[in-house]
PDB file of C-alpha atoms in Angstrom:
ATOM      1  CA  UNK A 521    -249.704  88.301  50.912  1.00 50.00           C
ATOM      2  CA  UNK A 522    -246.838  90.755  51.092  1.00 53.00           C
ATOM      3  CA  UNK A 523    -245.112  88.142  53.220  1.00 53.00           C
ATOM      4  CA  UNK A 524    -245.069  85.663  50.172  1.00 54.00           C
ATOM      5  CA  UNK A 525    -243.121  87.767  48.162  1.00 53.00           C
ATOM      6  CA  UNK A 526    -240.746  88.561  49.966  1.00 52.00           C
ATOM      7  CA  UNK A 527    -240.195  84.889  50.808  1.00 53.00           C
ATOM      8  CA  UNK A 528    -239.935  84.124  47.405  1.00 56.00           C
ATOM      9  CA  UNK A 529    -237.018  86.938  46.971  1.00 65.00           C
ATOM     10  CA  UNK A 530    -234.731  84.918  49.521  1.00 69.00           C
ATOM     11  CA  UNK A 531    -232.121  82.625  47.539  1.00 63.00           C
ATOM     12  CA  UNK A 532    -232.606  79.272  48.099  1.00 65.00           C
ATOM     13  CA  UNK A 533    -231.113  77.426  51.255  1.00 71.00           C
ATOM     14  CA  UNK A 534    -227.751  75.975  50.845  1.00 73.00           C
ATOM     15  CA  UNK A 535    -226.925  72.699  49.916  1.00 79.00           C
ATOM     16  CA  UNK A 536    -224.766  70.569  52.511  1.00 80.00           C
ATOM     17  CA  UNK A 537    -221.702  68.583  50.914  1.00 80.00           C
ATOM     18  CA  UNK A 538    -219.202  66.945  52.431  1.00 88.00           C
ATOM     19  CA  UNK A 539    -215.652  68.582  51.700  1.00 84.00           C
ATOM     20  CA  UNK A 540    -211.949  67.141  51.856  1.00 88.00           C
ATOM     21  CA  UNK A 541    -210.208  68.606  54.610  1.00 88.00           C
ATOM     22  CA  UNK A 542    -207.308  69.783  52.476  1.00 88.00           C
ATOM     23  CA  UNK A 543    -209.781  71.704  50.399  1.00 84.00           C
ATOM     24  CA  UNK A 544    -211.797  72.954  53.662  1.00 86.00           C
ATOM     25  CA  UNK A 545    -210.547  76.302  53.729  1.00 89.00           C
ATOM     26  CA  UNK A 546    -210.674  77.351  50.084  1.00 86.00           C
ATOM     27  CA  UNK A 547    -214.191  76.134  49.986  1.00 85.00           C
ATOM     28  CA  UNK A 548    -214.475  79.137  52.966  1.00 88.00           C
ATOM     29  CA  UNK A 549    -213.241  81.296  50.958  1.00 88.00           C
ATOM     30  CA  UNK A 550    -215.284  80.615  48.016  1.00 85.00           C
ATOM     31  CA  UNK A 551    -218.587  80.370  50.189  1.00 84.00           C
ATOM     32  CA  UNK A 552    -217.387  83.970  51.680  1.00 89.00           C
ATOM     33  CA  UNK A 553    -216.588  85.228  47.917  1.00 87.00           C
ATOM     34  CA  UNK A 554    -220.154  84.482  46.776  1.00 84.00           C
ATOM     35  CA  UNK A 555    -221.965  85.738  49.928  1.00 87.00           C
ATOM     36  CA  UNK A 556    -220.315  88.949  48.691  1.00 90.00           C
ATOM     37  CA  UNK A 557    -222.302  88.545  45.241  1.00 89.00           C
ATOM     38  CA  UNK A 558    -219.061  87.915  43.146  1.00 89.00           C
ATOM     39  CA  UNK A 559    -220.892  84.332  42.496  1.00 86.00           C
ATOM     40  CA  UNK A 560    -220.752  84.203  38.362  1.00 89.00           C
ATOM     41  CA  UNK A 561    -216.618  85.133  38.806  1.00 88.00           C
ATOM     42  CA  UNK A 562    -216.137  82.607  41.416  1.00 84.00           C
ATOM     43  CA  UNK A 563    -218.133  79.952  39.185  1.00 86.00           C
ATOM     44  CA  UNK A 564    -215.808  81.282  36.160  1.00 88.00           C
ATOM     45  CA  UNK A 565    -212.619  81.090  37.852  1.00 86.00           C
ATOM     46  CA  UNK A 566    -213.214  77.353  38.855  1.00 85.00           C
ATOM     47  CA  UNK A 567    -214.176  76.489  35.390  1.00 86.00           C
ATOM     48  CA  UNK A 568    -211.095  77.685  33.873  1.00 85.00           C
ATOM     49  CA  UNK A 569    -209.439  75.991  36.376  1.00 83.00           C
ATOM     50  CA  UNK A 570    -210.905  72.621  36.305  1.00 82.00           C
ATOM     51  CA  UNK A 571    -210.472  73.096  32.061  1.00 81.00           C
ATOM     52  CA  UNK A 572    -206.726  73.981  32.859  1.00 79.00           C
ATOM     53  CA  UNK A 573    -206.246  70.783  35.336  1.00 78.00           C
ATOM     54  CA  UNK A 574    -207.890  68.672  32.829  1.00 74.00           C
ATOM     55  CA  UNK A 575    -205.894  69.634  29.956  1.00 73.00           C
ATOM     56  CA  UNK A 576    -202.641  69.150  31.795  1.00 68.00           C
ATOM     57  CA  UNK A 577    -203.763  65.884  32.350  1.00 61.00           C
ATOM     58  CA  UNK A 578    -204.111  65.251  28.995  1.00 60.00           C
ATOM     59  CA  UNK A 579    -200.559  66.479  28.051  1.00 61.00           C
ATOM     60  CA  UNK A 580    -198.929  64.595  29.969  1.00 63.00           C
ATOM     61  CA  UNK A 581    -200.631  61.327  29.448  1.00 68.00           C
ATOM     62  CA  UNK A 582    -200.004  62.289  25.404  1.00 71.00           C
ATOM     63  CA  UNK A 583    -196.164  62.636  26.725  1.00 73.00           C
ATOM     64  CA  UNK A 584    -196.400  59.475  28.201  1.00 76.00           C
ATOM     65  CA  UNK A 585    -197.681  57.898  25.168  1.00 80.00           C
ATOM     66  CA  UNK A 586    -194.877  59.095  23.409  1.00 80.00           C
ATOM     67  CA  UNK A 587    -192.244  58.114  25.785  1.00 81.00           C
ATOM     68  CA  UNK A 588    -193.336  55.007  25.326  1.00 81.00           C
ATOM     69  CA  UNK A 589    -193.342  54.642  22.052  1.00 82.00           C
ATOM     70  CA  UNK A 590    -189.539  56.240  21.960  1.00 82.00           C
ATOM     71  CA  UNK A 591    -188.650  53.314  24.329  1.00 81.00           C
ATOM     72  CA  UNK A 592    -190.068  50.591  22.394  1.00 80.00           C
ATOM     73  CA  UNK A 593    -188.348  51.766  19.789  1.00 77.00           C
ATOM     74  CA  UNK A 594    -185.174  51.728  21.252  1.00 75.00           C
ATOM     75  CA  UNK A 595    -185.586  48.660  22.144  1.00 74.00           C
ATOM     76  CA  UNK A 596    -186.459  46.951  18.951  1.00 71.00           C
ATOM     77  CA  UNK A 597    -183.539  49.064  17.134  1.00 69.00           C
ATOM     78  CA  UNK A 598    -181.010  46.534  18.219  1.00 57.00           C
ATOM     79  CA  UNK A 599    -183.070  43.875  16.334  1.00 54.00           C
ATOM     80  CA  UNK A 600    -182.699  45.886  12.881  1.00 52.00           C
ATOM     81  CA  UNK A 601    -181.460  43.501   9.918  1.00 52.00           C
ATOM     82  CA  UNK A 602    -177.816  45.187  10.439  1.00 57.00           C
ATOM     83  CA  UNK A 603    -177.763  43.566  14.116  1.00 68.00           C
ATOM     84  CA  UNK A 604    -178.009  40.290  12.903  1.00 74.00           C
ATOM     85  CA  UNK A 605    -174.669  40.716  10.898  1.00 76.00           C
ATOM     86  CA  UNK A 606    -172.744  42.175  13.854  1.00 79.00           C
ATOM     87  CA  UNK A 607    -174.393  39.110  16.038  1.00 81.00           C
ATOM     88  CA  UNK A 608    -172.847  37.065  13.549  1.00 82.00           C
ATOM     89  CA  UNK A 609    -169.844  38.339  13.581  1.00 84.00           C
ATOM     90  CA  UNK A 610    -169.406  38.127  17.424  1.00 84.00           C
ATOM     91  CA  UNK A 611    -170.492  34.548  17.131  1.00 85.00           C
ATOM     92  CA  UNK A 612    -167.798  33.642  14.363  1.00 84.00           C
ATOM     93  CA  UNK A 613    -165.296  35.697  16.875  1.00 84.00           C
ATOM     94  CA  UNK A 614    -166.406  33.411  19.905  1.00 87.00           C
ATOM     95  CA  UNK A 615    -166.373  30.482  17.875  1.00 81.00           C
ATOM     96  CA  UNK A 616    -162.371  31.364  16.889  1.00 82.00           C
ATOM     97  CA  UNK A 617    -162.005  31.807  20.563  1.00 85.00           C
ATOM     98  CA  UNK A 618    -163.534  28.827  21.867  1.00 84.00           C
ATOM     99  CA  UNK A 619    -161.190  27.142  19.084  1.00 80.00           C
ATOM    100  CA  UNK A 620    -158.169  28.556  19.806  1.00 83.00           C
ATOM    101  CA  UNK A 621    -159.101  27.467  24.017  1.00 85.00           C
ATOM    102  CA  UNK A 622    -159.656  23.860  22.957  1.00 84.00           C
ATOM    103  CA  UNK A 623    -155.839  24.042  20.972  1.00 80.00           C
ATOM    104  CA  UNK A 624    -154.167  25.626  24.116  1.00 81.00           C
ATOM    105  CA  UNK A 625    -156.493  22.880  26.400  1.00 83.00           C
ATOM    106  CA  UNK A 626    -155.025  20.307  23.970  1.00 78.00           C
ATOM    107  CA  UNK A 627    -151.352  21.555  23.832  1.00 78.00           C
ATOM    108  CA  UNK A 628    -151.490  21.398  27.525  1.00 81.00           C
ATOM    109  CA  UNK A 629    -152.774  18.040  27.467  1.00 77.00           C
ATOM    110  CA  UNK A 630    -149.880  16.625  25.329  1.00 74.00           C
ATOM    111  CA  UNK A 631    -147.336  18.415  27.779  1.00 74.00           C
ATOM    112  CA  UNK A 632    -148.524  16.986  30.644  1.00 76.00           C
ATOM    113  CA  UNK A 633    -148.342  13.502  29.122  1.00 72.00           C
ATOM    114  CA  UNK A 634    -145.066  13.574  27.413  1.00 70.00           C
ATOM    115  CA  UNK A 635    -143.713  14.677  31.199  1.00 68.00           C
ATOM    116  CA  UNK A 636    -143.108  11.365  32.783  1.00 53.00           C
ATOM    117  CA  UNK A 637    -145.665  10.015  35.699  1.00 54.00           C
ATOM    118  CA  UNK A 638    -144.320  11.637  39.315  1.00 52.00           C
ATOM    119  CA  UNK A 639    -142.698   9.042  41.475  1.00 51.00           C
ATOM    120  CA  UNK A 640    -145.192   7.801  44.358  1.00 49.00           C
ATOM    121  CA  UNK A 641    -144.764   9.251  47.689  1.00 46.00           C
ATOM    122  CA  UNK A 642    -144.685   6.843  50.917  1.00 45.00           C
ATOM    123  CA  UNK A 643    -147.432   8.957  52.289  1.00 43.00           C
ATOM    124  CA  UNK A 644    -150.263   6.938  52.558  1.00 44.00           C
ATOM    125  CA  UNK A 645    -152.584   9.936  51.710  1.00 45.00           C
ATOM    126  CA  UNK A 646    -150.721  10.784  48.501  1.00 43.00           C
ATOM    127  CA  UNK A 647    -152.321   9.683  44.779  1.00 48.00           C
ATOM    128  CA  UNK A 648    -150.468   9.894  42.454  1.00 49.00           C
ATOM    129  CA  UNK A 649    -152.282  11.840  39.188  1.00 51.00           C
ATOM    130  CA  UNK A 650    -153.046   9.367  36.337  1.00 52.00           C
ATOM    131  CA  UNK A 651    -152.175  10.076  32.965  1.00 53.00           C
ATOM    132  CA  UNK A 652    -154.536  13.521  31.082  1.00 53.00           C
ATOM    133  CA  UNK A 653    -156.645  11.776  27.889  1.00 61.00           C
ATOM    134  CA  UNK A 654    -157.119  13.776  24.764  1.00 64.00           C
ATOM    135  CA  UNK A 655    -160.800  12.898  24.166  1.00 75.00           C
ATOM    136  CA  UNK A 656    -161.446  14.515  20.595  1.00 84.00           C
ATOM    137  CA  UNK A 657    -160.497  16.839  18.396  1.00 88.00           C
ATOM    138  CA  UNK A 658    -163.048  18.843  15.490  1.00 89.00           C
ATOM    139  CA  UNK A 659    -161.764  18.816  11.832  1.00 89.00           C
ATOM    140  CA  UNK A 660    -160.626  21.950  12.047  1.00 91.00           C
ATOM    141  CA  UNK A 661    -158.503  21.476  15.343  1.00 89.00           C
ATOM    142  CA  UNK A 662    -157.070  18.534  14.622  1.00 89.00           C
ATOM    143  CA  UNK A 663    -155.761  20.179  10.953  1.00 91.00           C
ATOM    144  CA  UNK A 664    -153.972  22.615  12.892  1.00 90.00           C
ATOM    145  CA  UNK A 665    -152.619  19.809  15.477  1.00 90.00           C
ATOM    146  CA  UNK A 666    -151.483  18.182  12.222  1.00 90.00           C
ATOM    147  CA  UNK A 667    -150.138  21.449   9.983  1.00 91.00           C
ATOM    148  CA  UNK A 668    -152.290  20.917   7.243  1.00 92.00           C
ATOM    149  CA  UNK A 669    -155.365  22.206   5.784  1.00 92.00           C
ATOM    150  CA  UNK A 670    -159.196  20.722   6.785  1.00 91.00           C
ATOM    151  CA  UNK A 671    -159.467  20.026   2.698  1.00 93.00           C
ATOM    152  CA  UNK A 672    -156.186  17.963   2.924  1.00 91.00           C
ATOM    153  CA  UNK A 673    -157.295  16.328   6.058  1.00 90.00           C
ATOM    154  CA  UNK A 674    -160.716  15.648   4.945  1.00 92.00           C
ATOM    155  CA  UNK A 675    -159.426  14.348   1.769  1.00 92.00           C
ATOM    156  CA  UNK A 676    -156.285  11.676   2.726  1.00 91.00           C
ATOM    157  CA  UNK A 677    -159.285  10.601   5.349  1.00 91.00           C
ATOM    158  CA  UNK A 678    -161.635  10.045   2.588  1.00 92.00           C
ATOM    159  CA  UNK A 679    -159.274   8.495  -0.020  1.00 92.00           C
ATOM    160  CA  UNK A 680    -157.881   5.797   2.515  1.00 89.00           C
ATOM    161  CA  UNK A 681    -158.942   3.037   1.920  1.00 89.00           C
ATOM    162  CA  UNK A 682    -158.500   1.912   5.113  1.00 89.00           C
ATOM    163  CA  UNK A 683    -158.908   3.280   8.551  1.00 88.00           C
ATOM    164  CA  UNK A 684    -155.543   2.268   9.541  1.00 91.00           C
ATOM    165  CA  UNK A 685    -154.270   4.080   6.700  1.00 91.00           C
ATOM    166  CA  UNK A 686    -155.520   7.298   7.829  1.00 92.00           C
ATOM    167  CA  UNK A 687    -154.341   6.667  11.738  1.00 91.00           C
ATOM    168  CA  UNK A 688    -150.617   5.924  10.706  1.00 90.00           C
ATOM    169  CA  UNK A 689    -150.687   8.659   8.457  1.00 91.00           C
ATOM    170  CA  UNK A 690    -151.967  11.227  11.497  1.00 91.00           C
ATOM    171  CA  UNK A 691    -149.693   9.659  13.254  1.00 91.00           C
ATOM    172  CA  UNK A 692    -146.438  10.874  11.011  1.00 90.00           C
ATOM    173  CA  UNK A 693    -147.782  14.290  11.518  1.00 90.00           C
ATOM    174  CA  UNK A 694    -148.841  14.579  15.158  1.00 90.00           C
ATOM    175  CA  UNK A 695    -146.357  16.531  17.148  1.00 87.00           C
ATOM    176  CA  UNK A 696    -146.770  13.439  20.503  1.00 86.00           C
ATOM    177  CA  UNK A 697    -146.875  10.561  17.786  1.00 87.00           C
ATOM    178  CA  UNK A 698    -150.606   9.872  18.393  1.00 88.00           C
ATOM    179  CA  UNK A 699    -152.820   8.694  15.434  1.00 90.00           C
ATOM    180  CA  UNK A 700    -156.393   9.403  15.074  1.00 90.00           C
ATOM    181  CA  UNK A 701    -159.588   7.885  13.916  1.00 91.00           C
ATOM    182  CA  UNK A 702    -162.610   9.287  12.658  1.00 90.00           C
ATOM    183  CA  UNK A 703    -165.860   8.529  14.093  1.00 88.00           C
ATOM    184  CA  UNK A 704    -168.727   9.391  11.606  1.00 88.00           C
ATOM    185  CA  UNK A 705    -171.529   9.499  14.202  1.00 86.00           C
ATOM    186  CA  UNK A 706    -170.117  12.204  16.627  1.00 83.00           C
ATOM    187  CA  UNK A 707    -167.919  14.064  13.223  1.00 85.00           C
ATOM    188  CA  UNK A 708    -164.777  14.477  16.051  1.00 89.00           C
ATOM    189  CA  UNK A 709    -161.708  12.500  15.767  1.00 90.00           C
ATOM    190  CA  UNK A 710    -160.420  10.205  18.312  1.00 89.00           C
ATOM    191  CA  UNK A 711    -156.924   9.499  19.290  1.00 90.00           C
ATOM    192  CA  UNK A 712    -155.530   6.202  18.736  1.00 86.00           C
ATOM    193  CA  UNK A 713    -152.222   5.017  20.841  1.00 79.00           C
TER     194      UNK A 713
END
């Protein structure tokens, strides 16, 4: 019976795990460490460092979070009730611009016409350019064309009581002589030779 006991004083056999390569060497070490006896220090040591990992891990999904959340809100800043005023105001400014594009497209227009049509060339591969059209003009365009206001426009328009009326009266004021009629389903104004 002595043999039992001292069978039963042997620590138990070891368990067999399978262990990353990377981590191959400090398990060694930690295998070596507890041979020595030093087992509850090595088991404390990994615990604080397992706790440690694990609350990194937490920080810096927590500063992810709020990284995040700063970036959304930078991005719905822009959208604030005082954007919509200054995208308003760039819209009037690009509307002005567009305008002022369509006068100078316009002017140019007239130029080209009042010039008189290039003589033909004998070349057989030469076509002569045909004459530019003004298509239309907006209320407000064709008041500046014209010098006046877009109430005094839209008001002689109105009170003619024709539509020839209106066209020889455009036609006074137009700086190449052309009149213009109004056509109610597109709002532009058309120019009449």
């Amino acid at each position: 019976m002595p043999s039992k006991k001292t069978q039963s004083k042997k620590p138990p056999p070891s368990e067999m795990l399978r262990v990353p390569v990377a981590l191959k060497d400090a398990v060694r070490e930690l295998s070596r460490l507890h041979r020595q006896g030093r087992t509850n220090e090595v088991l404390q040591g990994i615990q604080e460092l397992v706790n440690k990992l694990d609350s990194t891990a937490d920080i810096d999904t927590n500063a992810s979070i709020q990284q995040l959340e700063q970036r959304v809100a930078q991005l719905e800043s822009p959208h604030s009730s005082g954007s919509t005023d200054e995208l308003k105001e760039e819209l009037t400014a690009i509307s002005d611009r567009v305008g002022q594009l369509e006068t100078a497209y316009n002017q140019l227009i007239i130029y080209l016409n009042s010039k008189s049509k290039p003589k033909q060339s004998s070349s057989r591969y030469y076509q002569g350019q045909g004459e530019v059209k003004i298509d239309t003009y907006t209320l407000q365009n064709l008041a500046k064309r014209l010098g006046v206001d877009v109430e005094t426009l839209e008001r002689i328009r109105v009170n003619a009581k024709r539509p020839e009326e209106f066209i020889s009266w455009s036609r006074g004021r137009d700086p190449s002589g052309l009149g213009w009629r109004y056509n109610p389903e597109s709002g532009l104004y058309h120019p009449v030779r």
